[in-house]
Coordinates of C-alpha atoms in Angstrom, one line a residue:
Chain A
M8 CA 23.4 25.5 -24.5
E9 CA 21.9 22.0 -23.9
L10 CA 20.9 23.2 -20.4
L11 CA 19.1 26.3 -21.8
K12 CA 17.3 24.1 -24.3
N13 CA 16.2 21.7 -21.5
I14 CA 14.8 24.3 -19.1
F15 CA 12.5 25.5 -21.8
S16 CA 11.3 22.2 -23.2
P17 CA 8.2 20.5 -21.8
L18 CA 8.3 17.3 -19.7
T19 CA 12.1 17.6 -19.2
Q20 CA 13.2 16.5 -15.7
I21 CA 15.5 19.0 -14.1
K22 CA 17.2 17.6 -11.0
G23 CA 19.7 18.5 -8.2
R24 CA 22.0 21.5 -8.7
T25 CA 20.3 22.8 -11.8
S26 CA 17.0 22.8 -10.1
I27 CA 18.4 24.8 -7.1
I28 CA 20.2 27.3 -9.5
L29 CA 16.9 27.8 -11.4
I30 CA 15.0 28.6 -8.1
V31 CA 17.7 31.0 -6.9
V32 CA 18.1 32.8 -10.2
E33 CA 14.3 33.2 -10.7
A34 CA 13.8 34.4 -7.1
F35 CA 16.7 36.8 -7.4
L36 CA 15.3 38.2 -10.7
A37 CA 11.8 38.6 -9.3
L38 CA 13.1 40.4 -6.2
L39 CA 15.4 42.6 -8.4
L40 CA 12.4 43.5 -10.6
W41 CA 10.3 44.3 -7.6
E42 CA 13.1 46.5 -6.1
I43 CA 13.5 48.5 -9.3
V44 CA 9.8 48.9 -10.3
G45 CA 8.4 49.3 -6.8
Q46 CA 10.6 52.2 -5.7
N47 CA 7.8 54.8 -5.7
G48 CA 4.9 52.5 -5.1
L49 CA 2.8 51.9 -2.0
I50 CA 4.1 48.3 -1.5
P51 CA 7.5 48.3 0.3
V52 CA 10.4 47.1 -1.8
P53 CA 12.4 43.9 -0.8
S54 CA 15.3 45.9 0.8
K55 CA 12.8 47.8 3.1
I56 CA 11.1 44.5 4.0
L57 CA 14.4 42.9 4.8
T58 CA 15.3 45.9 7.0
S59 CA 12.0 45.5 8.7
V60 CA 12.5 41.7 9.1
V61 CA 15.8 42.4 10.9
S62 CA 14.3 45.0 13.1
I63 CA 11.3 42.6 14.0
V64 CA 13.5 39.6 14.7
T65 CA 15.9 41.6 16.9
S66 CA 13.1 43.3 18.8
A67 CA 12.5 42.3 22.4
Y68 CA 8.8 41.3 21.9
F69 CA 9.5 39.0 18.9
V70 CA 10.6 35.8 20.7
D71 CA 7.6 35.9 23.0
N72 CA 5.2 36.4 20.2
L73 CA 6.8 33.7 18.1
F74 CA 6.7 31.2 20.9
S75 CA 3.1 32.1 21.6
S76 CA 2.2 31.3 18.0
L77 CA 4.3 28.1 17.8
A78 CA 2.9 26.8 21.1
L79 CA -0.7 27.4 19.9
T80 CA 0.0 25.8 16.5
F81 CA 1.7 22.7 17.9
T82 CA -0.9 22.3 20.6
G83 CA -3.7 22.7 18.1
M84 CA -2.0 20.3 15.6
G85 CA -1.3 17.7 18.3
I86 CA -4.9 17.6 19.6
S87 CA -6.3 17.8 16.0
I88 CA -4.2 14.8 14.8
V89 CA -5.2 12.7 17.7
L90 CA -8.9 13.5 17.2
A91 CA -8.7 13.1 13.4
L92 CA -6.9 9.7 13.8
L93 CA -9.4 8.5 16.3
V94 CA -12.3 9.5 14.0
S95 CA -10.7 8.0 10.9
Y96 CA -9.8 4.7 12.5
L97 CA -13.2 4.5 14.1
S98 CA -14.9 5.1 10.7
L99 CA -13.9 1.5 9.9
I100 CA -16.4 0.4 12.5
P101 CA -19.8 0.8 10.8
V102 CA -21.5 2.5 13.8
F103 CA -19.0 5.4 13.7
A104 CA -18.9 5.9 9.9
P105 CA -21.7 8.5 9.9
V106 CA -19.8 10.7 12.4
A107 CA -16.7 10.6 10.2
K108 CA -18.8 11.5 7.2
F109 CA -20.4 14.5 9.0
I110 CA -17.0 15.7 10.1
V111 CA -15.7 15.6 6.6
K112 CA -18.6 17.8 5.5
C113 CA -17.8 20.3 8.2
R114 CA -15.1 21.6 5.9
Y115 CA -17.8 23.7 4.4
L116 CA -18.8 25.4 7.7
T117 CA -17.4 28.9 8.1
L118 CA -15.6 29.6 11.3
T119 CA -16.7 33.2 11.4
G120 CA -20.4 32.3 12.0
L121 CA -19.4 30.0 14.9
I122 CA -17.2 32.4 16.8
F123 CA -20.0 33.5 19.2
L124 CA -20.9 29.9 19.9
F125 CA -17.3 29.0 20.7
T126 CA -17.0 32.1 22.9
L127 CA -19.9 30.8 24.9
L128 CA -18.5 27.3 25.1
T129 CA -15.0 28.2 26.1
Q130 CA -13.6 29.8 29.3
D131 CA -10.9 32.1 28.1
G132 CA -9.2 33.5 25.0
H133 CA -6.6 30.8 24.8
Q134 CA -9.3 28.1 24.8
L135 CA -11.3 30.0 22.2
K136 CA -8.3 30.2 19.9
L137 CA -7.4 26.6 20.4
S138 CA -10.9 25.3 19.9
L139 CA -11.4 27.3 16.7
L140 CA -8.0 26.1 15.4
I141 CA -8.9 22.5 16.1
F142 CA -12.4 22.9 14.6
G143 CA -10.8 24.4 11.5
I144 CA -8.1 21.7 11.1
V145 CA -9.9 18.5 12.0
P146 CA -12.3 18.2 9.0
F147 CA -9.4 18.6 6.6
F148 CA -7.3 16.1 8.5
V149 CA -10.1 13.6 8.6
T150 CA -10.8 14.1 4.8
S151 CA -7.2 13.3 3.9
L152 CA -6.9 10.4 6.3
L153 CA -10.1 8.8 5.0
A154 CA -8.8 9.2 1.5
I155 CA -5.7 7.3 2.5
I156 CA -7.8 4.5 4.1
E157 CA -10.0 4.3 1.0
A158 CA -7.0 4.0 -1.3
I159 CA -5.7 0.9 0.5
N160 CA -5.5 -2.0 -2.0
V161 CA -8.0 -4.7 -1.0
Q162 CA -5.2 -7.3 -1.7
E163 CA -3.5 -6.1 1.5
Y164 CA -6.5 -7.1 3.6
E165 CA -6.6 -10.4 1.7
L166 CA -2.9 -11.0 2.5
C167 CA -3.7 -10.4 6.2
K168 CA -6.4 -13.1 6.0
T169 CA -4.0 -15.6 4.4
L170 CA -1.5 -14.8 7.2
R171 CA -4.3 -15.7 9.6
M172 CA -4.7 -12.3 11.2
N173 CA -8.0 -11.4 12.8
N174 CA -9.8 -8.1 11.9
W175 CA -8.1 -6.1 14.8
Q176 CA -4.6 -7.4 13.7
T177 CA -5.4 -6.5 10.1
L178 CA -6.5 -3.0 11.2
W179 CA -3.3 -2.6 13.1
E180 CA -1.0 -3.9 10.3
V181 CA -2.6 -2.4 7.2
V182 CA -4.4 0.8 8.4
I183 CA -2.5 1.9 11.4
I184 CA 1.2 0.8 11.1
G185 CA 1.1 0.4 7.3
R186 CA -0.1 3.9 6.7
L187 CA 1.7 5.8 9.5
D188 CA 4.1 7.4 7.0
Q189 CA 1.1 8.7 5.0
V190 CA -0.5 10.1 8.2
F191 CA 2.8 11.9 8.8
E192 CA 2.6 13.3 5.2
V193 CA -1.0 14.5 5.8
M194 CA 0.2 16.1 9.0
R195 CA 2.9 17.9 7.0
Q196 CA 0.5 19.1 4.4
N197 CA -2.1 20.2 6.9
F198 CA 0.5 22.0 9.0
A199 CA 0.2 24.7 6.3
I200 CA -3.5 25.1 7.0
A201 CA -2.9 25.4 10.7
W202 CA -0.1 27.9 10.2
M203 CA -2.3 29.9 7.9
M204 CA -5.2 29.9 10.4
I205 CA -3.0 30.9 13.3
T206 CA -3.0 34.5 12.3
M207 CA -6.7 34.5 12.0
V208 CA -7.5 33.0 15.4
E209 CA -4.9 35.1 17.1
G210 CA -6.8 38.1 16.0
L211 CA -9.8 37.0 18.1
S212 CA -8.0 37.3 21.4
M213 CA -4.9 39.4 21.4
S214 CA -4.0 39.2 25.1
E215 CA -1.5 36.3 24.5
G216 CA 0.2 38.0 21.6
G217 CA 1.5 36.0 18.7
L218 CA 2.6 36.6 15.1
G219 CA -1.1 37.1 14.2
T220 CA -1.5 39.8 16.8
M221 CA 1.6 41.6 15.5
L222 CA 0.2 41.4 12.0
I223 CA -3.2 42.7 12.9
K224 CA -1.7 45.6 14.9
S225 CA 0.6 46.6 12.1
N226 CA -2.2 46.4 9.6
K227 CA -4.3 48.7 11.8
Y228 CA -1.6 51.4 11.5
I229 CA -0.9 50.6 7.8
D230 CA 2.7 49.9 8.7
L231 CA 3.2 48.0 5.5
S232 CA 6.9 47.4 5.9
T233 CA 6.3 45.6 9.2
V234 CA 3.2 43.8 7.8
F235 CA 5.3 42.4 4.9
G236 CA 8.2 41.7 7.3
I237 CA 5.9 39.6 9.5
L238 CA 4.5 37.9 6.4
V239 CA 8.1 37.0 5.3
I240 CA 8.8 35.6 8.7
I241 CA 5.6 33.5 8.7
F242 CA 6.4 32.3 5.2
A243 CA 10.0 31.4 6.0
L244 CA 8.9 29.6 9.2
G245 CA 6.3 27.7 7.2
I246 CA 8.9 26.6 4.7
F247 CA 11.3 25.6 7.4
F248 CA 8.8 23.4 9.3
D249 CA 7.7 21.8 6.0
F250 CA 11.3 20.9 5.3
L251 CA 11.8 19.7 8.8
L252 CA 8.7 17.5 8.7
R253 CA 9.6 16.1 5.3
N254 CA 13.0 15.1 6.5
L255 CA 11.6 13.7 9.8
R256 CA 9.3 11.5 7.7
H257 CA 12.1 10.1 5.7
W258 CA 14.1 9.5 8.9
L259 CA 11.2 7.8 10.7
F260 CA 10.0 5.8 7.7
P261 CA 13.1 5.0 5.6
Y262 CA 11.0 3.2 3.0
T263 CA 9.3 6.5 2.0
K264 CA 12.7 7.6 0.6
I265 CA 12.7 4.6 -1.7
Q266 CA 9.2 5.4 -2.9
V267 CA 10.3 9.0 -3.7
K268 CA 13.4 7.8 -5.6
K269 CA 11.2 5.4 -7.7
Chain B
M12 CA 6.3 -44.5 -16.8
T13 CA 7.3 -43.3 -13.3
S14 CA 5.3 -45.2 -10.6
Y15 CA 2.9 -43.1 -8.6
S16 CA -0.5 -43.4 -6.9
K17 CA -3.3 -40.9 -6.3
N18 CA -4.3 -41.2 -2.7
E19 CA -6.5 -39.0 -0.5
V20 CA -8.5 -36.1 -1.7
L21 CA -6.8 -32.8 -0.7
I22 CA -9.1 -30.3 -2.3
A23 CA -12.7 -30.9 -3.5
V24 CA -14.7 -28.3 -5.3
K25 CA -18.4 -29.3 -5.4
D26 CA -21.1 -27.6 -7.4
V27 CA -19.7 -24.1 -7.1
N28 CA -21.8 -21.4 -8.7
L29 CA -21.2 -17.6 -8.6
S30 CA -23.2 -14.9 -10.0
Y31 CA -23.5 -11.1 -9.5
D32 CA -25.7 -9.4 -12.0
K33 CA -24.9 -12.3 -14.4
Q34 CA -23.6 -15.8 -14.0
I35 CA -19.8 -15.9 -13.6
L36 CA -19.1 -19.5 -12.6
R37 CA -21.3 -22.4 -13.2
D38 CA -21.3 -25.9 -11.7
I39 CA -17.6 -26.0 -11.0
N40 CA -16.6 -29.5 -9.8
F41 CA -13.1 -31.0 -9.5
T42 CA -10.9 -32.8 -7.0
I43 CA -7.2 -32.7 -6.3
H44 CA -5.6 -35.9 -4.9
N45 CA -2.5 -36.4 -3.0
I46 CA 0.0 -37.8 -5.5
V47 CA 2.5 -40.2 -4.0
R48 CA 5.8 -41.2 -5.5
P49 CA 8.0 -43.7 -3.8
G50 CA 11.2 -42.2 -2.2
M51 CA 10.3 -38.6 -2.5
N52 CA 8.1 -35.7 -1.3
Q53 CA 5.9 -35.3 -4.4
G54 CA 3.6 -32.4 -4.0
Q55 CA 0.9 -31.5 -6.4
V56 CA 0.9 -28.8 -9.1
I57 CA -2.4 -28.1 -10.6
S58 CA -3.4 -25.5 -13.2
L59 CA -6.6 -23.8 -13.8
I60 CA -6.4 -22.5 -17.3
G61 CA -8.8 -20.0 -18.8
R62 CA -8.6 -16.9 -20.9
S63 CA -8.7 -13.4 -19.4
G64 CA -12.1 -12.3 -18.0
I65 CA -13.5 -15.8 -17.8
G66 CA -13.8 -15.7 -14.0
K67 CA -10.4 -17.2 -12.9
T68 CA -9.9 -14.5 -10.2
Q69 CA -13.3 -15.1 -8.7
L70 CA -12.6 -18.9 -8.6
F71 CA -9.2 -18.1 -7.1
K72 CA -10.9 -16.1 -4.3
I73 CA -13.5 -18.8 -3.7
L74 CA -10.7 -21.4 -3.4
A75 CA -8.9 -19.2 -1.0
G76 CA -12.0 -18.7 1.1
L77 CA -12.0 -15.0 0.5
I78 CA -15.4 -14.9 -1.1
P79 CA -18.2 -17.4 -0.6
P80 CA -19.8 -18.9 -3.7
N81 CA -23.6 -18.5 -4.2
T82 CA -23.9 -22.3 -4.0
G83 CA -21.5 -25.2 -3.6
T84 CA -18.6 -25.8 -1.3
V85 CA -14.8 -26.0 -1.3
L86 CA -13.4 -28.7 1.0
V87 CA -9.7 -28.7 1.9
G88 CA -7.2 -30.8 3.7
L89 CA -7.1 -34.4 4.7
E90 CA -10.1 -33.8 7.0
Q91 CA -12.0 -32.2 4.1
Q92 CA -13.3 -29.2 6.0
P93 CA -15.0 -26.2 4.3
V94 CA -12.3 -23.7 3.4
K95 CA -11.7 -20.7 5.6
A96 CA -9.7 -17.6 4.8
G97 CA -6.1 -18.3 6.0
Q98 CA -6.1 -22.0 5.3
V99 CA -5.0 -21.5 1.7
G100 CA -2.1 -19.2 0.9
I101 CA -2.4 -16.8 -2.0
V102 CA 0.3 -15.2 -4.1
A103 CA -1.3 -12.4 -6.0
Q104 CA -0.2 -11.4 -9.5
N105 CA 1.5 -8.2 -8.2
Y106 CA 3.2 -10.1 -5.3
I107 CA 1.7 -8.1 -2.5
L108 CA 4.0 -7.6 0.5
F109 CA 3.8 -5.0 3.3
N110 CA 5.9 -2.1 2.0
H111 CA 6.5 -0.7 5.4
R112 CA 8.3 -3.9 6.6
T113 CA 11.6 -5.3 5.5
V114 CA 11.6 -8.7 3.7
Y115 CA 12.7 -10.3 6.9
D116 CA 9.8 -8.7 8.8
N117 CA 7.4 -9.7 6.1
L118 CA 8.5 -13.3 6.5
R119 CA 8.5 -13.1 10.2
L120 CA 4.9 -11.9 10.2
A121 CA 3.9 -15.1 8.4
M122 CA 4.9 -17.0 11.5
K123 CA 3.2 -14.8 14.1
H124 CA -0.1 -16.8 14.3
D125 CA -0.9 -19.1 17.2
S126 CA -0.6 -22.4 15.3
I127 CA 3.2 -21.9 15.0
T128 CA 4.8 -22.8 18.2
L129 CA 8.5 -22.3 17.3
G130 CA 10.7 -20.1 19.4
D131 CA 12.4 -16.9 18.0
K132 CA 15.6 -18.6 17.2
E133 CA 13.9 -21.4 15.4
K134 CA 11.8 -18.9 13.4
D135 CA 15.0 -17.0 12.4
A136 CA 16.7 -20.2 11.4
L137 CA 13.7 -21.2 9.3
I138 CA 13.7 -17.8 7.5
N139 CA 17.4 -18.0 6.9
D140 CA 17.0 -21.5 5.6
Y141 CA 14.3 -20.5 3.1
A142 CA 16.1 -17.3 2.1
A143 CA 19.2 -19.3 1.3
K144 CA 17.2 -21.9 -0.7
F145 CA 15.4 -19.2 -2.7
D146 CA 18.3 -16.8 -3.2
L147 CA 17.0 -14.1 -0.9
T148 CA 19.6 -14.0 1.9
E149 CA 21.2 -10.7 0.8
H150 CA 17.8 -9.1 0.4
L151 CA 16.4 -9.9 3.8
K152 CA 17.1 -6.4 5.2
K153 CA 15.7 -4.6 2.1
Y154 CA 12.2 -3.2 1.7
P155 CA 9.9 -4.8 -0.9
M156 CA 10.1 -1.6 -3.0
Q157 CA 13.8 -2.4 -3.4
L158 CA 13.3 -5.8 -4.9
S159 CA 12.9 -6.9 -8.5
G160 CA 9.7 -8.5 -9.6
G161 CA 11.2 -12.0 -9.4
Q162 CA 12.6 -11.4 -5.9
R163 CA 9.2 -10.1 -4.7
Q164 CA 7.6 -13.2 -6.1
R165 CA 10.0 -15.4 -4.3
A166 CA 9.5 -13.5 -1.0
S167 CA 5.8 -13.7 -1.5
I168 CA 5.8 -17.5 -2.0
I169 CA 8.1 -18.1 0.9
Q170 CA 5.9 -15.9 3.1
Q171 CA 3.0 -18.2 2.3
V172 CA 5.0 -21.4 2.8
L173 CA 6.2 -20.1 6.2
T174 CA 2.5 -19.5 7.2
G175 CA 2.3 -23.3 7.3
N176 CA -0.2 -23.5 4.4
K177 CA 0.1 -26.6 2.4
F178 CA -2.2 -25.2 -0.3
I179 CA -1.0 -22.2 -2.2
L180 CA -2.8 -20.4 -5.0
L181 CA -0.8 -18.5 -7.5
D182 CA -2.5 -15.9 -9.7
E183 CA -0.8 -15.6 -13.1
P184 CA 2.7 -16.5 -11.8
F185 CA 4.3 -16.2 -15.3
S186 CA 2.7 -13.0 -16.2
G187 CA 5.1 -10.2 -17.4
L188 CA 8.2 -12.4 -17.0
D189 CA 10.8 -13.1 -19.7
A190 CA 11.6 -16.6 -20.9
L191 CA 14.6 -17.0 -18.5
M192 CA 12.6 -15.8 -15.5
I193 CA 9.7 -18.1 -16.4
D194 CA 12.2 -21.1 -16.2
R195 CA 13.4 -19.8 -12.9
V196 CA 9.9 -19.5 -11.5
M197 CA 9.0 -23.0 -12.7
E198 CA 12.1 -24.3 -10.9
L199 CA 11.1 -22.4 -7.8
L200 CA 7.5 -23.7 -7.9
L201 CA 8.7 -27.3 -8.3
Q202 CA 11.0 -26.8 -5.4
V203 CA 8.2 -25.5 -3.2
S204 CA 5.9 -28.4 -4.3
T205 CA 8.5 -30.9 -3.3
L206 CA 9.2 -29.4 0.2
D207 CA 6.3 -31.4 1.6
E208 CA 4.3 -34.4 0.5
L209 CA 1.0 -32.5 0.9
N210 CA 2.2 -29.2 -0.6
T211 CA -0.3 -28.3 -3.3
L212 CA 0.2 -25.4 -5.7
V213 CA -2.8 -24.3 -7.7
I214 CA -1.8 -22.1 -10.6
V215 CA -4.5 -19.9 -12.1
S216 CA -3.3 -18.7 -15.5
H217 CA -4.1 -18.0 -19.1
D218 CA -0.6 -19.1 -20.1
V219 CA -1.4 -22.5 -21.5
E220 CA 2.1 -23.7 -22.4
N221 CA 3.9 -22.9 -19.1
S222 CA 1.0 -23.9 -16.9
L223 CA 0.7 -27.3 -18.6
A224 CA 4.5 -27.8 -18.6
I225 CA 4.7 -27.5 -14.8
S226 CA 1.5 -29.3 -13.8
D227 CA 0.5 -32.8 -13.1
T228 CA -3.2 -32.0 -13.6
A229 CA -4.8 -29.2 -15.5
F230 CA -8.4 -28.0 -15.5
I231 CA -9.7 -26.0 -18.4
L232 CA -12.1 -23.2 -17.4
A233 CA -14.2 -22.0 -20.4
R234 CA -17.7 -21.2 -21.4
Q235 CA -19.8 -23.8 -23.2
K236 CA -21.9 -22.9 -26.2
D237 CA -25.2 -21.2 -25.3
Q238 CA -24.5 -21.4 -21.6
E239 CA -23.8 -18.5 -19.3
G240 CA -20.9 -18.7 -16.9
A241 CA -17.6 -20.5 -17.0
T242 CA -17.2 -24.1 -16.0
I243 CA -14.6 -26.8 -16.1
T244 CA -14.8 -28.1 -19.6
E245 CA -11.9 -30.5 -19.6
T246 CA -9.5 -32.2 -17.1
L247 CA -6.1 -33.2 -18.3
D248 CA -4.2 -35.9 -16.4
L249 CA -0.8 -34.9 -17.5
I250 CA 0.9 -37.8 -15.6
E251 CA -1.2 -40.3 -17.5
M252 CA -0.4 -38.4 -20.7
G253 CA 3.3 -38.7 -19.9
F254 CA 3.8 -34.9 -19.8
A255 CA 4.3 -34.4 -16.1
W256 CA 7.6 -34.1 -14.2
N257 CA 9.7 -33.6 -17.3
P258 CA 11.7 -30.3 -17.4
A259 CA 12.2 -30.5 -21.1
I260 CA 8.5 -31.2 -21.9
R261 CA 8.0 -27.9 -23.8
E262 CA 10.2 -29.2 -26.6
N263 CA 8.1 -32.4 -27.0
E264 CA 6.1 -32.4 -30.2
K265 CA 3.1 -34.1 -28.7
F266 CA 3.0 -31.6 -25.9
Q267 CA 3.2 -28.7 -28.3
H268 CA 0.2 -30.3 -30.2
L269 CA -1.7 -30.4 -26.9
V270 CA -0.9 -26.8 -26.1
A271 CA -2.2 -25.8 -29.5
Q272 CA -5.4 -27.8 -29.0
I273 CA -6.0 -26.2 -25.6
K274 CA -5.3 -22.7 -26.9
H275 CA -8.0 -23.3 -29.5
K276 CA -10.5 -24.5 -26.9
I277 CA -10.3 -21.7 -24.4

């Protein structure tokens, strides 16, 4: 009874098992409702989507497409994080600050209008996809990283001075090493953007395959069960990588676990 | 009265003025001498007392060499050289430590600069020695987020001591502490001040009673009538007054009278 009262009262903290039960029950009810109401509708019901997921996952072409998407995402993410870190750290040197500011503003540039330019600048479909992915991610990465740097308490820099560190040592201690955990968190958050963009860029050059290619092809033939099946796979993989990166962060930077607990 | 002498000047603040859009500090002048007592390492504990918003933090930063005054100089050490950032340790009100490093690593970092020539083993021994003295041994492997406020404060003070700084500024060290903790902090500060003859603690605080109780000299920072900017309006030689180096001084009636007077003045 107390539990029922708690889950409906505002600002009540629900933790551990109760929270998991709540998620599972709500998800089950939503799927059940969808299954019952959607029987005669255009959108496939969960049982059909599940069958489709099984059929996609067990198909011969799935693994190749999955690895193609993962390889592209990880390569794009890797290059993007290196570029974004470089730009963000360099932004602390006055001469590079305008470049960083311009890159931040590039968030408002639409990729669609630049596809032709990128096609001219790149040599093949793979490079085109990769460069568009990087161009799409880097401004978001840089924005988040600059926000982290701006939020640093000035007392940390002062502490470095009292510990007789020079500017380079201070940069290393406070901005680079001291914020590595937050960089990792930004990476986790922006992985979602990269994962979302992958389907879009894969549609531009379908020769290498990928989950995006599979999605576009199924959309073309209005094979909605397969479309939803692929969406479920993309969604589940996204959640899995999010979970993986979050736990990896706690493992690499144990103090972040303490911060979460507090 | 305990015999003592005031010898060399350790810190001299001369004609310091600071203004931004309005005057913050005006004609700040004071000197801190090396107090010598026979048979012991008698460091100096000085208080800069003023009410909130008077400009204490700005003076704190000027003394630490973190911001330059508009005019005037701060000279430190036996050589009386203009202060540079790093020569004076600071313990901020919120006891800043690097959250990504353990307490041990934070302390170790304090001894990383070139002027400390100790080997790794000697550095470890020194850390362990201070940790034992200040009740931090069992917390060395913890991260700062795992420490209580008092433990963070102790770690922060030791970090500054390990840097080799003889001069340490403490911003509101009694702020937010209960009566029992205040007594422990006072003990700790006295312990630090007597580690070396030249150790000089400068407490910047609005807590009149506790600041006066621990100090040998106090400077009152206040605004004078019709004048912009805070200045030193009074210097209290607590040794001459018979109030210094007495752990039970807060119970003394004359001392309480002095505290009431100063509270009225600031």
